[in-house]
Amino acid sequence: MTTMTMAKALNAGLRRAMERERRVVLFGEDIGRLGGVFRVTDGLQKDFGEHRVIDAPLAESGIVGTSVGMAMRGFRPVVEIQFDGFVYPAFDQIVSQVAKTLRRTDGAVRMPLVIRIPYGGGIGAVEHHSESPEAYFVHTAGLRVLTPSDPQAAYLTIQQAIASDDPVIYLEPKRRYWDKGEVDLDADPFALSPWHARVLRPGDDVTVACYGPMVRTCLEAAEAADCSVEVIDLQSLSPLDIDVVAASVRRTGHLVVVHEASSTAGLGAEVAARVSEECFYSLEAPVLRVTGYDVPYPASRLEEHFLPDLDRVLDGVDRVRAF
Amino acid sequence: MVDGMLGSAVQLLTPEGERVADEDYDISLSNAELKGLYRDMVLVRRLDSEATALQRQGELGLWASSLGQEAAQVGSGRSLLPGDYAFPTYRDHGVTWSRGVPPLEVLAMFRGVSTGGWDPIALRCAIYTIVIGNQALHAVGYGMGAQLDGSSEAVIGYFGDGATDEGDVNEAFVFAADFNAPVVFFCQNNQWAISSPRERKNPAPLYERAAGFGFPGVRVDGNDILAVMAVTRAALERARSGGGPTLVEAYTYRMAAHTTSDDPTRYRHAEELEIWRLRDPIERLKVFLARQGIADRGYFDQIDREAADLAVMIRDGVRSMPEPPAETMFDHVYAEPHEQLERQRRWLVDYESSFTHEVSS
Amino acid sequence: MSEQRSFALPDVGEGLTEAEILRWHVQPGDLVEVNQLIVEIETAKASVELPCPFAGTVGALLVDVGAVVPVGTPIITIEMADAPQQAERQAVLVGYGVKEGTPSGRRRRRVPGTEASEGSPAEDVAVAPSDESSDEPVGPAATRTSGPALAKPPVRRLARELGVDLTLVTPTGQNGDVTRSDVLSASGSDPSIGRPGAARPADVQTRSDERMPVRGVQRAMADAMVQSAFTAPHVTEWVDVDMSRALQVLDRLRALPESADLRVSPMILVAAGLIRAARAHPRINSSWVDGPDGPHVDVHGEVHLGIAADTPRGLLVPCLKGATDLGILELARRVQQLIDTAREGRATPADLTGGTITLTNIGVFGIDGGTPILSPGQTSILAMGRILDRPWVVDGAVVARPVMQLSLSFDHRVIDGALGSRALRSVADFLTDPGLAVLVDGERS
């Protein structure tokens, strides 16, 4: 076990994936000499060369579009989008080409791309640097969506994402990049499937489902709660592992879904709908969502009010129990 | 190589402060105007350094420094007529200064108390665009509108060398050419798109791209405020008179980090910085003013005092900016009433007022 | 009048959480100006020099060179020559990120008596209650003349299981809703039923249940289910059975002194019928095996009966080993032990594996029929539905009979339609007339 930040764990995972498969290439803005604006690719260009860690022009649609071509040619491009708010120029390529090529070629052409996107707020950033775009991608058939919540999960899931023959939108919770955790660098990344939710803390009274940056917040809230809270890290947003959530809700009868993204048509809505389909008769209360409001991400001085925090999670827990 | 590239640029004032002639461009400014340009550049630089310090003291979330680009920004900004319209990037503090945007309104977004900062209609200067290159299309569209209205306004769209990679900027070139839009594309080639060196990656001069799209391009010494003004004024006049778009490549250098979150020592050498320090835009104008007897030490000292006062005003102003109430995040999301959002606003107010005090942990 | 100020380590780069002090440029006693560079720090992104926010005299350096400290830690104190005219605001600075909660407790406390949930979007929008009428003043049920009764889903299910019409129940719940005890009172049942700790309808889970340490097993089975569904070509057949005689037999069985402590449920009879069918048609009690030399089928001599059970940890399939020749009472006893063990979370991986054929009771969910997915490797699974009085034609006349549906899924690679049909028919025949079936055992097919 080694203690390291999530940024370092991702770096180690990328390194392992590149050692394992020579057709893995990293592609993105400022990822080479600078090592990425969050230093996730630090040192990789030096060790693997400029032909495998490629500094791209400043053009997101271009980066993803050319990665589609490279994938057709048998490479496994791992794209870095610098910030969440900058992925939208590439949205057309992702939705129209990355997601649909396998289907349109009747399975002949796979798109083993990974598109890494630092996402979420909480870092005092300026406009367009704190967004949570996951629902757009989850809504798009043909894309898989993963988001790690701690360094060990990051180390393993980035390798699994790269090994997947499907395109993976890999959302990195940027406010957790510098959180440290124990990482077993010898762990076999293929021992467990990444496409599952994880019960991180068992509990009996209320189930709290969350992912990415909110996982730490929810674990802290569970610790502070005056009832027994089960915390589930969804981890795989597409496919969504509803079975683990439903099994928990069958015991607790109460579910709170927590995410930073706005509530309307977000992951919370999907989880609520699926749980009501799966285990309606176990629900002692409606599924509650504790989320960002339906507003553009606010100026950073207000983000504390926008982002669900320990108090808001506990308020949700209180309300779902009082129902 | 840097010197070689600069050789093709229009220059009216050498780095040593010598006034030189160019065969296509010239400019005649009064002494008061020349002194005004010097004052603008010194104050913008002071604004920039104070903002950088405030970020390092935890008072701003981020700052994108304009250090070294004062001539390009002030020179082009001061070339605009009051009725013209500017679309700046997030680094163009000399442009917003020239348009009369109060410095504290510029700093509000970087402190995180605002998502924009000023009234773009009143000041005829759009808010800073953060997503690279988006605003180039807006500038063209604004110009198309002016054209449809039969107005003789000109529009200037700012972007950097990195943005010329983006589809939006190239599409803006296409639209401007197709519609003969009254727009000046003002590209500050500061050599670095964060860590990406412009000319080492693609040595083809940026200004030459314009020809392929069907309009003229010109490179100007971006650290020579006289040349920048001469070239920009000509391009704006061409736009106003129906001549269509022009691409101006202001050849300059980003003296500081990309933003306060960046560490340029990881990707560029200090000696590059030394070369460009000798081409400083403020020093050469100061030498010129002194040598021509247009300004003396008394004037320069007075400007330094003004700069110090500005710094104090900015420091105090930033630190005492009012905290926006939380519920203001619901303001202006929609122009028309939106009941769902109003409910959420009421919920937030109720929820937050249900707490009395912090519990020490 | 002098005043002391301290300077807290800022986040200099968007979300950084800590920094190392590389070197101090000042010492205690030094005079410093505003913006004078006082310290060099190293973050995860860069090394950076910090300018002093105050003018004055350095009081103390609070952090040693080489120390790594979190953002927000005071690193230096400055004695300010002149106190400001007015107390300067000491707000939380911008570059310090969002405050994280502390595991020790809530940061803030709610004002007693104020409820934020009143008119909250959580109720109005995000989690709109299912019933708008909840805003109406709702008195005793007698005053309710229209609209659906208010009740939480588990209460609705309980009502249905007990045959209670919710619209006729007097609600005592906070919001005028029918509670669990209202339903129980209305049904005349022991109010302790449905309470935590007491026996409850089959899959209403009690909160006090012990955790089952079998999550890994459950996970493995979920994966296997998916694999099963997409590798074995499933065929499902249905048949309705008149359970009149079977229920009579059950009543007689329950009356036996030997079954005093036993739950002799319809499921026991169905299990017995399935075991008999497996004895008569051994191929339905088999496994498809993908071996190194290609696939083969293992036809099992012994019936190991898997019984799907809804437990606090989700659906589990504990396995009754060696069920081939069990008598009906022994079968009931063993099934009861098996399911209790699973419900209490004490099932071991061995209890959950090794089945050769599976029975699942979806009737407890109020369901009639379905297309059950084979347990991995097995070739047959039988689902039993609920028993409900339905119109049934007897000698040309429609009469009400307790009817149950059986659904049998089988692996079409191993079992063809004729065999599957015969096996299902044999279970149905047994339940239609258990006595007759035993008498003619083996003589009909």
CSV table of C-alpha atoms in Angstrom, one decimal, chain A residues 9-10 12-13 16 20 146 148 150-163 170 183-192 194 198 235:
chain,number,residue,atom,x,y,z
A,9,ALA,CA,-3.0,7.4,-8.6
A,10,LEU,CA,-4.5,8.3,-12.0
A,12,ALA,CA,0.1,5.5,-11.9
A,13,GLY,CA,-2.9,3.9,-13.6
A,16,ARG,CA,0.4,0.8,-16.1
A,20,ARG,CA,0.5,-3.1,-20.8
A,146,LEU,CA,-17.3,6.1,-15.0
A,148,PRO,CA,-13.9,7.3,-9.3
A,150,ASP,CA,-10.9,7.8,-4.2
A,151,PRO,CA,-7.3,7.2,-5.2
A,152,GLN,CA,-7.6,3.4,-5.2
A,153,ALA,CA,-10.7,3.4,-7.3
A,154,ALA,CA,-9.1,5.9,-9.7
A,155,TYR,CA,-6.0,3.7,-10.1
A,156,LEU,CA,-8.1,0.7,-11.0
A,157,THR,CA,-10.9,2.2,-13.0
A,158,ILE,CA,-8.7,4.2,-15.3
A,159,GLN,CA,-7.0,1.0,-16.3
A,160,GLN,CA,-10.3,-0.7,-16.8
A,161,ALA,CA,-11.7,2.1,-18.8
A,162,ILE,CA,-8.7,2.0,-21.1
A,163,ALA,CA,-9.1,-1.8,-21.5
A,170,TYR,CA,-14.1,9.1,-17.5
A,183,VAL,CA,-3.4,2.6,-3.1
A,184,ASP,CA,-2.4,-0.9,-3.7
A,185,LEU,CA,-0.3,-0.6,-6.9
A,186,ASP,CA,-0.1,-4.4,-7.2
A,187,ALA,CA,-3.9,-4.8,-7.2
A,188,ASP,CA,-5.2,-6.6,-10.3
A,189,PRO,CA,-7.3,-4.1,-12.1
A,190,PHE,CA,-9.3,-6.8,-13.8
A,191,ALA,CA,-10.2,-8.8,-10.6
A,192,LEU,CA,-13.4,-6.8,-10.3
A,194,PRO,CA,-15.8,-1.5,-12.7
A,198,ARG,CA,-20.0,0.0,-4.2
A,235,GLN,CA,-19.1,4.7,-9.6
